[in-house]
């Protein structure tokens, strides 16, 4: 789960990382008032779930109330990476000597937590990682139940600030704070970029990005409270409300499957046959017709979807329920009956005959096995122009 910068800053502060703090505004006059309170120069920052705001014009330094109004108007009119800016964070302007990158994340490839740091931080960090990868420092942590103290972090911090023991000591404290925050709040990423070195040789986190582990939300009510429904993928939001697990992917074959394991196998089979799934969607056991209708609606929200592959292995899930849901969905999602998005279905198991009978006469491609169905879906996706 993504959270906003202002929320991430508040978490950093709670765990002892120096931040400047600030106020949130939704209107230009509000932003100007906040800036006046904080003092000029101030910085206005777009709050959206996306990076690269600086380059998109979403971070502006202002020196007067008039400038604050103009900048807030401009930022509130922006759409950054497809996300409309609804709020600005107003913060003090630091006088920056240099910008450092520092993060703690989970490297799934090695199943370890890893610190990543670079003395050349800021908005060009991606470029630096490509052109000068030797500048990126990594510290892989062995699995451990113990915390990490600033003393543990000191050798790495000294590599980040060679010959500057004062800054290295502060960086080591911040690294230890990141670790405590990461573990206490079930993060999967805590990133500070830039961690600014100020003219007064202090370290301050000017930007923060935190990802919270969705699978740990059940034990983190405080994390759940940070959710911004306005900023979430509408499909994923509707899916959560409907009790479906849905994850958007980049392909064009919409998938509706019962059971997470079968859904994974379905995606793998599609990929194996040269296709690209548009989503993971597990309608779960005991699928009511309403769930199937919601699933259709969620899949069809995505304009890239060229074909839908339904793979149901009926156990607790009854094939006739799925069929009824599909009939309702066909009416709701394709009211003109044009059947714009072809559907391939494999429906086997409990009440299979009843399900097939209900669907007889519908414009569907019926498959008997997972592989046959996946192959038909891949072929159709290659023929169809997107709806
Ligand atoms: P991002 O582009 O979405 O990562 O947004 P950031 O919050 O990292 O801001 C982008 C850049 O704006 C930073 O790298 C800084 O150079 C600059 N910036 C951000 N906050 C301040 C500030 O308080 N003072 C000054 N002078 N520059 C800032
Ligand atoms: Mn940044």
PDB file of N, CA and C and ligand atoms in Angstrom, residues 5 43 45 51-54 59 92-94 96 99 122-123 193-194 206-207, ligand 1:
ATOM      1  N   UNK A   5       3.503  11.477   0.844  1.00  0.00           N
ATOM      2  CA  UNK A   5       4.740  11.992   1.434  1.00  0.00           C
ATOM      3  C   UNK A   5       4.496  12.575   2.832  1.00  0.00           C
ATOM      4  N   UNK A  43       8.171  25.693   0.601  1.00  0.00           N
ATOM      5  CA  UNK A  43       8.097  24.787  -0.557  1.00  0.00           C
ATOM      6  C   UNK A  43       6.712  24.167  -0.591  1.00  0.00           C
ATOM      7  N   UNK A  45       4.428  21.190  -2.271  1.00  0.00           N
ATOM      8  CA  UNK A  45       4.683  19.890  -2.896  1.00  0.00           C
ATOM      9  C   UNK A  45       3.389  19.127  -3.164  1.00  0.00           C
ATOM     10  N   UNK A  51       6.300   9.195  -7.854  1.00  0.00           N
ATOM     11  CA  UNK A  51       7.566   9.903  -7.724  1.00  0.00           C
ATOM     12  C   UNK A  51       7.727  10.843  -8.913  1.00  0.00           C
ATOM     13  N   UNK A  52       8.887  11.494  -8.986  1.00  0.00           N
ATOM     14  CA  UNK A  52       9.145  12.372 -10.125  1.00  0.00           C
ATOM     15  C   UNK A  52       8.292  13.619 -10.111  1.00  0.00           C
ATOM     16  N   UNK A  53       7.852  14.030  -8.915  1.00  0.00           N
ATOM     17  CA  UNK A  53       7.002  15.222  -8.851  1.00  0.00           C
ATOM     18  C   UNK A  53       7.809  16.468  -9.167  1.00  0.00           C
ATOM     19  N   UNK A  54       9.077  16.471  -8.724  1.00  0.00           N
ATOM     20  CA  UNK A  54       9.939  17.627  -8.974  1.00  0.00           C
ATOM     21  C   UNK A  54      10.011  17.928 -10.461  1.00  0.00           C
ATOM     22  N   UNK A  59       6.849  20.396  -7.373  1.00  0.00           N
ATOM     23  CA  UNK A  59       7.565  20.877  -6.180  1.00  0.00           C
ATOM     24  C   UNK A  59       8.059  22.291  -6.489  1.00  0.00           C
ATOM     25  N   UNK A  92       8.752  24.010   5.090  1.00  0.00           N
ATOM     26  CA  UNK A  92       9.819  25.020   5.085  1.00  0.00           C
ATOM     27  C   UNK A  92      10.835  24.676   3.996  1.00  0.00           C
ATOM     28  N   UNK A  93      11.522  25.687   3.505  1.00  0.00           N
ATOM     29  CA  UNK A  93      12.537  25.433   2.482  1.00  0.00           C
ATOM     30  C   UNK A  93      13.882  25.257   3.161  1.00  0.00           C
ATOM     31  N   UNK A  94      14.480  24.130   2.946  1.00  0.00           N
ATOM     32  CA  UNK A  94      15.802  23.897   3.529  1.00  0.00           C
ATOM     33  C   UNK A  94      16.850  24.553   2.632  1.00  0.00           C
ATOM     34  N   UNK A  96      20.007  23.720   0.987  1.00  0.00           N
ATOM     35  CA  UNK A  96      20.614  22.411   0.735  1.00  0.00           C
ATOM     36  C   UNK A  96      22.061  22.534   0.274  1.00  0.00           C
ATOM     37  N   UNK A  99      22.525  16.475  -1.723  1.00  0.00           N
ATOM     38  CA  UNK A  99      21.370  15.573  -1.604  1.00  0.00           C
ATOM     39  C   UNK A  99      21.844  14.124  -1.663  1.00  0.00           C
ATOM     40  N   UNK A 122      18.789  12.756  -5.001  1.00  0.00           N
ATOM     41  CA  UNK A 122      17.983  13.783  -5.659  1.00  0.00           C
ATOM     42  C   UNK A 122      17.236  13.232  -6.844  1.00  0.00           C
ATOM     43  N   UNK A 123      16.761  14.140  -7.679  1.00  0.00           N
ATOM     44  CA  UNK A 123      15.832  13.723  -8.730  1.00  0.00           C
ATOM     45  C   UNK A 123      16.488  12.903  -9.841  1.00  0.00           C
ATOM     46  N   UNK A 193      14.645  10.472  -0.228  1.00  0.00           N
ATOM     47  CA  UNK A 193      15.361  11.044  -1.366  1.00  0.00           C
ATOM     48  C   UNK A 193      14.739  12.373  -1.777  1.00  0.00           C
ATOM     49  N   UNK A 194      15.363  13.457  -1.434  1.00  0.00           N
ATOM     50  CA  UNK A 194      16.695  13.524  -0.854  1.00  0.00           C
ATOM     51  C   UNK A 194      16.690  13.543   0.674  1.00  0.00           C
ATOM     52  N   UNK A 206      13.963  15.395   3.257  1.00  0.00           N
ATOM     53  CA  UNK A 206      13.089  16.345   2.563  1.00  0.00           C
ATOM     54  C   UNK A 206      11.987  15.632   1.808  1.00  0.00           C
ATOM     55  N   UNK A 207      12.190  14.383   1.465  1.00  0.00           N
ATOM     56  CA  UNK A 207      11.142  13.638   0.776  1.00  0.00           C
ATOM     57  C   UNK A 207      11.162  12.222   1.319  1.00  0.00           C
TER      58      UNK A 207
HETATM   59  P1  LIG B   1      10.157  13.951  -6.142  1.00  0.00           P
HETATM   60  O1  LIG B   1      10.625  14.600  -7.399  1.00  0.00           O
HETATM   61  O2  LIG B   1       8.733  13.442  -6.279  1.00  0.00           O
HETATM   62  O3  LIG B   1      11.071  12.893  -5.645  1.00  0.00           O
HETATM   63  O4  LIG B   1      10.054  15.107  -5.025  1.00  0.00           O
HETATM   64  P2  LIG B   1      11.113  15.619  -3.925  1.00  0.00           P
HETATM   65  O5  LIG B   1      10.384  15.885  -2.686  1.00  0.00           O
HETATM   66  O6  LIG B   1      12.288  14.698  -3.835  1.00  0.00           O
HETATM   67  O7  LIG B   1      11.580  17.017  -4.497  1.00  0.00           O
HETATM   68  C1  LIG B   1      12.343  17.115  -5.671  1.00  0.00           C
HETATM   69  C2  LIG B   1      13.493  18.083  -5.475  1.00  0.00           C
HETATM   70  O8  LIG B   1      13.005  19.333  -5.034  1.00  0.00           O
HETATM   71  C3  LIG B   1      14.492  17.660  -4.405  1.00  0.00           C
HETATM   72  O9  LIG B   1      15.473  16.780  -4.897  1.00  0.00           O
HETATM   73  C4  LIG B   1      15.093  18.991  -4.001  1.00  0.00           C
HETATM   74  O10 LIG B   1      16.137  19.341  -4.884  1.00  0.00           O
HETATM   75  C5  LIG B   1      13.962  19.965  -4.211  1.00  0.00           C
HETATM   76  N1  LIG B   1      13.385  20.259  -2.903  1.00  0.00           N
HETATM   77  C6  LIG B   1      12.481  19.541  -2.195  1.00  0.00           C
HETATM   78  N2  LIG B   1      12.250  20.093  -1.007  1.00  0.00           N
HETATM   79  C7  LIG B   1      13.048  21.207  -0.937  1.00  0.00           C
HETATM   80  C8  LIG B   1      13.300  22.218   0.044  1.00  0.00           C
HETATM   81  O11 LIG B   1      12.746  22.215   1.144  1.00  0.00           O
HETATM   82  N3  LIG B   1      14.176  23.202  -0.279  1.00  0.00           N
HETATM   83  C9  LIG B   1      14.794  23.257  -1.466  1.00  0.00           C
HETATM   84  N4  LIG B   1      15.625  24.262  -1.727  1.00  0.00           N
HETATM   85  N5  LIG B   1      14.604  22.322  -2.405  1.00  0.00           N
HETATM   86  C10 LIG B   1      13.748  21.315  -2.151  1.00  0.00           C
END
